[in-house]
Coordinates of C-alpha atoms (C1' of nucleotides) in Angstrom, one line a residue:
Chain A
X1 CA 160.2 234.0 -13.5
X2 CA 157.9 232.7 -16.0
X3 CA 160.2 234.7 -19.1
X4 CA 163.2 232.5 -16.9
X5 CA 161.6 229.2 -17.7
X6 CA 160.9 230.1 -20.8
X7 CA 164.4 230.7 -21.5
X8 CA 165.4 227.6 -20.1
X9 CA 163.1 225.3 -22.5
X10 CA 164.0 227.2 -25.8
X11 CA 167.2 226.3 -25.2
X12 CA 166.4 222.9 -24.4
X13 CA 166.6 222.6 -20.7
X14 CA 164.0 221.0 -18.5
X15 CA 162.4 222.1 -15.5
X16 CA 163.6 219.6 -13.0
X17 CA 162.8 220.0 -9.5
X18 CA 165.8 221.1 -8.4
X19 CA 166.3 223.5 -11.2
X20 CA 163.6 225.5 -10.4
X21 CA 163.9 225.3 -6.4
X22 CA 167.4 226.8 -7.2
X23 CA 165.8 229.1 -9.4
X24 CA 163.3 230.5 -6.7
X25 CA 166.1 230.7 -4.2
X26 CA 168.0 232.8 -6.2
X27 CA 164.7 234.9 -7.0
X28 CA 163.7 235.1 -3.5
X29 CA 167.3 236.4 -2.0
X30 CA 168.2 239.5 -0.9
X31 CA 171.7 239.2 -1.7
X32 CA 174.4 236.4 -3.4
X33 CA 174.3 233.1 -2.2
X34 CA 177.6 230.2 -3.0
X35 CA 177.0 227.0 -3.5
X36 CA 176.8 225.8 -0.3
X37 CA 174.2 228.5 0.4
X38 CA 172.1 226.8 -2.2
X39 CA 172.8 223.7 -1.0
X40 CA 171.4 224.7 2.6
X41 CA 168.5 226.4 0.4
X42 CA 167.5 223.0 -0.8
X43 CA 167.8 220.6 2.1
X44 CA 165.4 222.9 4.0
X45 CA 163.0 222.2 1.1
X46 CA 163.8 218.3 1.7
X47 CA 165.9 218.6 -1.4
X48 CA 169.3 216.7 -1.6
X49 CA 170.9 216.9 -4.4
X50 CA 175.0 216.2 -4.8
X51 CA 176.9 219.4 -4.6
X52 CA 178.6 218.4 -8.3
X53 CA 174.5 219.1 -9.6
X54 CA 174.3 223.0 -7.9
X55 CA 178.0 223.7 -9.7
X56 CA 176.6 222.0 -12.9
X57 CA 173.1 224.0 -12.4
X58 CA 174.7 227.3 -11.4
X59 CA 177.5 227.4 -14.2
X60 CA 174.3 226.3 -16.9
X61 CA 172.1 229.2 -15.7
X62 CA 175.7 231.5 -16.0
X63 CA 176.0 230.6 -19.5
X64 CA 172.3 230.9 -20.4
X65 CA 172.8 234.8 -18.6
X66 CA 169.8 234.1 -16.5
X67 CA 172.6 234.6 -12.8
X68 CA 175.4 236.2 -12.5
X69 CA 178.8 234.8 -10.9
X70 CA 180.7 237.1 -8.6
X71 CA 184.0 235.8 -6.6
X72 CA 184.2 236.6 -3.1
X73 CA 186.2 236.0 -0.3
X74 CA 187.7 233.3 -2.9
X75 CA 183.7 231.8 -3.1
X76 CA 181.8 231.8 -6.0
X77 CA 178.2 233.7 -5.6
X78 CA 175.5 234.0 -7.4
X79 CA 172.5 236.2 -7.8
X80 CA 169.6 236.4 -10.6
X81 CA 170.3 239.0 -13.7
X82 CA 168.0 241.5 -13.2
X83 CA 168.7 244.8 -15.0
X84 CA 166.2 246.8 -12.8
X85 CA 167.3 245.7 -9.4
X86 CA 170.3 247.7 -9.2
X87 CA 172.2 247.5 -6.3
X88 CA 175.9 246.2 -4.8
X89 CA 177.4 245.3 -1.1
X90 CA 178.9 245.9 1.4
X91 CA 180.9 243.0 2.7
X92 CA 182.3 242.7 6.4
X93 CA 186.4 241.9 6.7
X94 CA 185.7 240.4 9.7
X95 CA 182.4 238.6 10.0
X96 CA 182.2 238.3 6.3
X97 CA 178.7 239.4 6.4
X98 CA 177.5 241.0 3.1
X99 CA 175.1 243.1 2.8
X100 CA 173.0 245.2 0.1
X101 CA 173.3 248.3 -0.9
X102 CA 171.3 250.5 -3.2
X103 CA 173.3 253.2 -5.3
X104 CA 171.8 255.9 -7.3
X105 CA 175.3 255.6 -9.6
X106 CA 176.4 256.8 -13.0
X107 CA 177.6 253.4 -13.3
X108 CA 175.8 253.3 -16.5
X109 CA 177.1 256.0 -18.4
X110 CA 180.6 255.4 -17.5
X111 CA 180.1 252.1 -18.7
X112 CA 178.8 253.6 -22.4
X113 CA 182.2 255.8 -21.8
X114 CA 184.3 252.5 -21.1
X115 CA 183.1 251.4 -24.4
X116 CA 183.8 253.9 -26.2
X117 CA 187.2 254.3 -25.3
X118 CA 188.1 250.5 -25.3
X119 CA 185.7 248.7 -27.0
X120 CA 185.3 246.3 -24.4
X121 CA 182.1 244.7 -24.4
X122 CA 180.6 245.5 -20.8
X123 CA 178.1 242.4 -20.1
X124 CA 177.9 243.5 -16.2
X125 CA 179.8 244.8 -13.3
X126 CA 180.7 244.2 -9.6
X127 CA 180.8 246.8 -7.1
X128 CA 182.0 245.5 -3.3
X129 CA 182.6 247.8 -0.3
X130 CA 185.0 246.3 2.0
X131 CA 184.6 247.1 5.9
X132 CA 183.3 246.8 9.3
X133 CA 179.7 246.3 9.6
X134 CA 178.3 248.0 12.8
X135 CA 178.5 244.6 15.1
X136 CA 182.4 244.5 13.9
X137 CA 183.3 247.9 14.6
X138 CA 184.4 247.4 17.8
X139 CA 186.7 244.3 16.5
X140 CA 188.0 246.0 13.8
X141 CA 190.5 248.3 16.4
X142 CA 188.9 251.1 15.8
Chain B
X1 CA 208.2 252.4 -1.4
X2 CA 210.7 254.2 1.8
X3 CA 207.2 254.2 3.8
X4 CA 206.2 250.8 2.6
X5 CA 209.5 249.4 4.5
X6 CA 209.3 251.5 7.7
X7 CA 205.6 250.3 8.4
X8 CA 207.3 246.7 7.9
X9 CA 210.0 247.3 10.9
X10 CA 208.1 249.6 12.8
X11 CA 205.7 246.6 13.3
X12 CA 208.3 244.4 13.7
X13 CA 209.0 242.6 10.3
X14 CA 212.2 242.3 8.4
X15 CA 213.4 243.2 5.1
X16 CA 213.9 239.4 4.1
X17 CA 214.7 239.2 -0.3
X18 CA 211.3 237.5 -0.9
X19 CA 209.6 240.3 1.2
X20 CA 211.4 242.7 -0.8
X21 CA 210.8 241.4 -4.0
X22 CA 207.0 240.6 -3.7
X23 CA 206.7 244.6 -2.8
X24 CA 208.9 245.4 -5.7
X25 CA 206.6 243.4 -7.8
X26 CA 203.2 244.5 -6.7
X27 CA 204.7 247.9 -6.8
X28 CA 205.7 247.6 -10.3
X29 CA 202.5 246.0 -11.5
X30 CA 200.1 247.6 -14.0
X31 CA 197.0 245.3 -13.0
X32 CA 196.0 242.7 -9.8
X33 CA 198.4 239.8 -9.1
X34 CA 197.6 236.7 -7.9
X35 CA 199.4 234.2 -5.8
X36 CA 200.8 232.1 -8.9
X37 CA 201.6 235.3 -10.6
X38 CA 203.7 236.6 -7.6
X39 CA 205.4 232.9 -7.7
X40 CA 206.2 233.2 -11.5
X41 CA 207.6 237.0 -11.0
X42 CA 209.9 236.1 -8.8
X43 CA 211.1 232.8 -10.7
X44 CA 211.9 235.4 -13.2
X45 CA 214.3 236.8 -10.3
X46 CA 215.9 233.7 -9.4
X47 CA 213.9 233.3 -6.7
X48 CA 211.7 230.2 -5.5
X49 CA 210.6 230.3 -2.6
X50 CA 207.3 227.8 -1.4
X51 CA 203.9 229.1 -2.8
X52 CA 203.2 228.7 1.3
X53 CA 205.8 231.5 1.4
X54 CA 204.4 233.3 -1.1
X55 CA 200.5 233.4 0.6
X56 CA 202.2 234.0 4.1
X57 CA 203.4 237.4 2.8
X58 CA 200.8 238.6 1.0
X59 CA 198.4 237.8 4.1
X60 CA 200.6 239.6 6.3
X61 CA 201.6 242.7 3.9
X62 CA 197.0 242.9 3.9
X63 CA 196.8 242.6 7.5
X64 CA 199.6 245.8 7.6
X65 CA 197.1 247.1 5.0
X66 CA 199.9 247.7 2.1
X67 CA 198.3 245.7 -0.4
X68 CA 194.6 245.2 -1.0
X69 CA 193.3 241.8 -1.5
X70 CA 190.6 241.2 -4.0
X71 CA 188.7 237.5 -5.4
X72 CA 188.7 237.2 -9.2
X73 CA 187.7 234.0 -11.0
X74 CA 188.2 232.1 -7.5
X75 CA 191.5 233.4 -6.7
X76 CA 193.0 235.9 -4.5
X77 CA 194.3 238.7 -6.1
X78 CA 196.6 241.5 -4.7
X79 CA 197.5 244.8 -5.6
X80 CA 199.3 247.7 -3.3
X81 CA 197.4 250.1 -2.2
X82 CA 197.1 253.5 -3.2
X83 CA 195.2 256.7 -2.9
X84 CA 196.3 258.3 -5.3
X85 CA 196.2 255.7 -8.2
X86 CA 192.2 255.5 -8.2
X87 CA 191.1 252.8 -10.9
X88 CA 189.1 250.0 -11.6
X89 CA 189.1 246.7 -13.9
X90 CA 188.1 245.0 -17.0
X91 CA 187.8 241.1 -16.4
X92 CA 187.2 238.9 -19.7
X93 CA 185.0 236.5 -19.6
X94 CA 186.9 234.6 -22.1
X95 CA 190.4 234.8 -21.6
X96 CA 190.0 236.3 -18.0
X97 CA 192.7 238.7 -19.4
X98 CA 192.0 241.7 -16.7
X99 CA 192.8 245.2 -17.5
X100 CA 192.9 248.3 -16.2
X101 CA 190.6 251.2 -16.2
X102 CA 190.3 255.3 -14.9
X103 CA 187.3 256.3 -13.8
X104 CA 186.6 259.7 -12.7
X105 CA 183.8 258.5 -10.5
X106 CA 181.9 259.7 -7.8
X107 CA 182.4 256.8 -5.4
X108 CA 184.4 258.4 -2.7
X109 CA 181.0 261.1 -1.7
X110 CA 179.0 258.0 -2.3
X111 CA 181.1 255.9 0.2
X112 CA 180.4 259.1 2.2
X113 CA 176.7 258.5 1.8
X114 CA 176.8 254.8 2.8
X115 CA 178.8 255.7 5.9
X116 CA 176.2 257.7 7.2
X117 CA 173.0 255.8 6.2
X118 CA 173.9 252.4 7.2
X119 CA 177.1 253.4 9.7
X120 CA 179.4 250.7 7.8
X121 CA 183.0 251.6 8.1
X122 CA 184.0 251.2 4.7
X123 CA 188.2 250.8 4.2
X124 CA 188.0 250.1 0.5
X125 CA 185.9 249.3 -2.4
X126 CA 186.3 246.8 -5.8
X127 CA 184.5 247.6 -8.8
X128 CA 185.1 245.0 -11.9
X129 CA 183.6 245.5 -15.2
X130 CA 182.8 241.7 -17.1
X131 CA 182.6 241.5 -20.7
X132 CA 184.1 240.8 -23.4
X133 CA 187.7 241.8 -24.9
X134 CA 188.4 243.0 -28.6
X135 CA 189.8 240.0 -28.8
X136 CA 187.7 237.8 -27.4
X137 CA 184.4 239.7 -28.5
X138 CA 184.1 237.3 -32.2
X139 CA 184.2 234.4 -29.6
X140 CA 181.7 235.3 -27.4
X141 CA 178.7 235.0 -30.2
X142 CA 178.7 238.9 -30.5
Chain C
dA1 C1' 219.7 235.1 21.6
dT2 C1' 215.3 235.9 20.3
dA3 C1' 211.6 236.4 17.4
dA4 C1' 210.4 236.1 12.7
dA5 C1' 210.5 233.8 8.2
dT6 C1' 210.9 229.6 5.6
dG7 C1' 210.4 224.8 3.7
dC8 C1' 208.1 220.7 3.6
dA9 C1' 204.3 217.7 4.1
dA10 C1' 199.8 217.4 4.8
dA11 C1' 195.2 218.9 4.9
dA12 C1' 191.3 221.8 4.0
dG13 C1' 188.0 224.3 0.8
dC14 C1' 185.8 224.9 -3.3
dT15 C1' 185.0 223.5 -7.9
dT16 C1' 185.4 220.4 -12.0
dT17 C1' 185.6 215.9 -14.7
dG18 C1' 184.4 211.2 -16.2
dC19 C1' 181.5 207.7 -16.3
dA20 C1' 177.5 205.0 -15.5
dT21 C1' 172.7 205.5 -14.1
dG22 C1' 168.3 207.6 -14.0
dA23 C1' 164.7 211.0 -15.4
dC24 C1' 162.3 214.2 -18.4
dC25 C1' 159.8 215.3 -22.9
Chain D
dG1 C1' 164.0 206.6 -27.3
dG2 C1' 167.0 210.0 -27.2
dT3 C1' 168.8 213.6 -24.7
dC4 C1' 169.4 215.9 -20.7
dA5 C1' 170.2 215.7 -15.7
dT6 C1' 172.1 213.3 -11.7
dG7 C1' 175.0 210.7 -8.3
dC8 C1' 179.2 209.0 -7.0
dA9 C1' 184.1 208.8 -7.0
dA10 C1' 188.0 211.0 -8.0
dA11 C1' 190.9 214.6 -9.2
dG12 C1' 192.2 219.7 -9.7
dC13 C1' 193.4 224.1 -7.9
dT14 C1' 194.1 227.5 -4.6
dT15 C1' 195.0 228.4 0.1
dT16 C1' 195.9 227.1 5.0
dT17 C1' 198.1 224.7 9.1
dG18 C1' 201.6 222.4 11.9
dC19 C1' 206.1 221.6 12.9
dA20 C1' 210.9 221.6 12.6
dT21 C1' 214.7 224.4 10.7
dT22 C1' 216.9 228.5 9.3
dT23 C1' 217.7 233.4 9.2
dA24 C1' 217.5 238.4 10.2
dT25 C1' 218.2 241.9 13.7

DNA sequence: ATAAATGCAAAAGCTTTGCATGACC
DNA sequence: GGTCATGCAAAGCTTTTGCATTTAT
């Protein structure tokens, strides 16, 4: 956290209220929140800001590396960087519930492989499980 | 392709051109295809039909489950689906150019694993790899 | 003939841009 | 005081819906 805003003000951000409530939201999360979660984040903490300032504030803290952008179910989400906090989700077809998921994966040295053999330059990955979560089941015909 | 086509008329579809074409071209494809991408392919086979069309059909060949329907950079992307052909993607962050990678990777026991421990019913995963193209990698501030 | 597929117009979501105003350091 | 951040209005892009028409079987 403190490392986070530390990041910010080298690179000549400031710590505005509603940068760092959206900062703590993302840090306090279990999982990836869109914009409008955010934006329900911050009107519970009597924060109101226009939706245009979370797109502007997510897409800085992108850039600066300190969340990462996923695309699901054609939304934008979010979540903080954090390289020891390894994990990926599960995310219902029907209910569009998503859920965490821990993985003891090789994800790493496959990515040194992928490298190697194509000199991409890996920066991250996304790993999504498509499915029926238990309440679904029953809707999902089977 | 001969099994695509009877799952169409068993459920009661026809073998309209568009329909046919749209198969041809997902089937054909190297790499995930989005809405606009189907609509340009089948300009290129002097066909224009409405991008409503277009997203009609590719939400009913995923409900029959013959294409797979993934969100990258925002937009729906489709690709058929496959058993066999078991790979994953690299997405620029640049020039969003996506490509296609092999993985010998151990996420059908792990998909095993999840099933069991938190009784998801998983029907299909995603895994994207962000980064940075050869091309792109000089523009990307190393 | 019947049910399915299409086109068109319109709307709905989500995200971005431009510009003027206001806030942080 | 200068730069960064914000709000508002408007537009952009992708996708969906409704309804009348056409087409495949």
């Amino acid at each position: 956290m403190d490392t986070i805003l530390e990041l910010i003000k080298q690179s000549g951000g400031r710590l505005t209220k509603t940068r760092q409530a959206i900062i703590r939201l993302l840090t306090g999360s279990e999982c990836l929140l869109s914009g409008a979660d955010i934006l329900a984040g911050l009107k519970k903490l009597k924060l109101s800001p226009d939706r245009t300032t979370i797109f502007r504030e997510l897409n800085y803290l992108t850039k600066l590396g300190i969340v990462v952008k996923s695309s699901i179910n054609g939304k934008d989400c979010y979540e903080i960087q954090d390289e020891h906090d390894h994990h990926h989700h599960l995310i219902c077809l029907n209910c569009k519930d998503i859920q965490k998921v821990e993985l003891n994966s090789h994800l790493e040295s496959q990515e040194r492989q992928i490298k190697k053999q194509t000199n991409f330059r890996i920066t991250g990955h996304a790993l999504e499980f498509y499915g029926y979560c238990i309440k679904c089941k029953a809707a999902s015909g089977k």
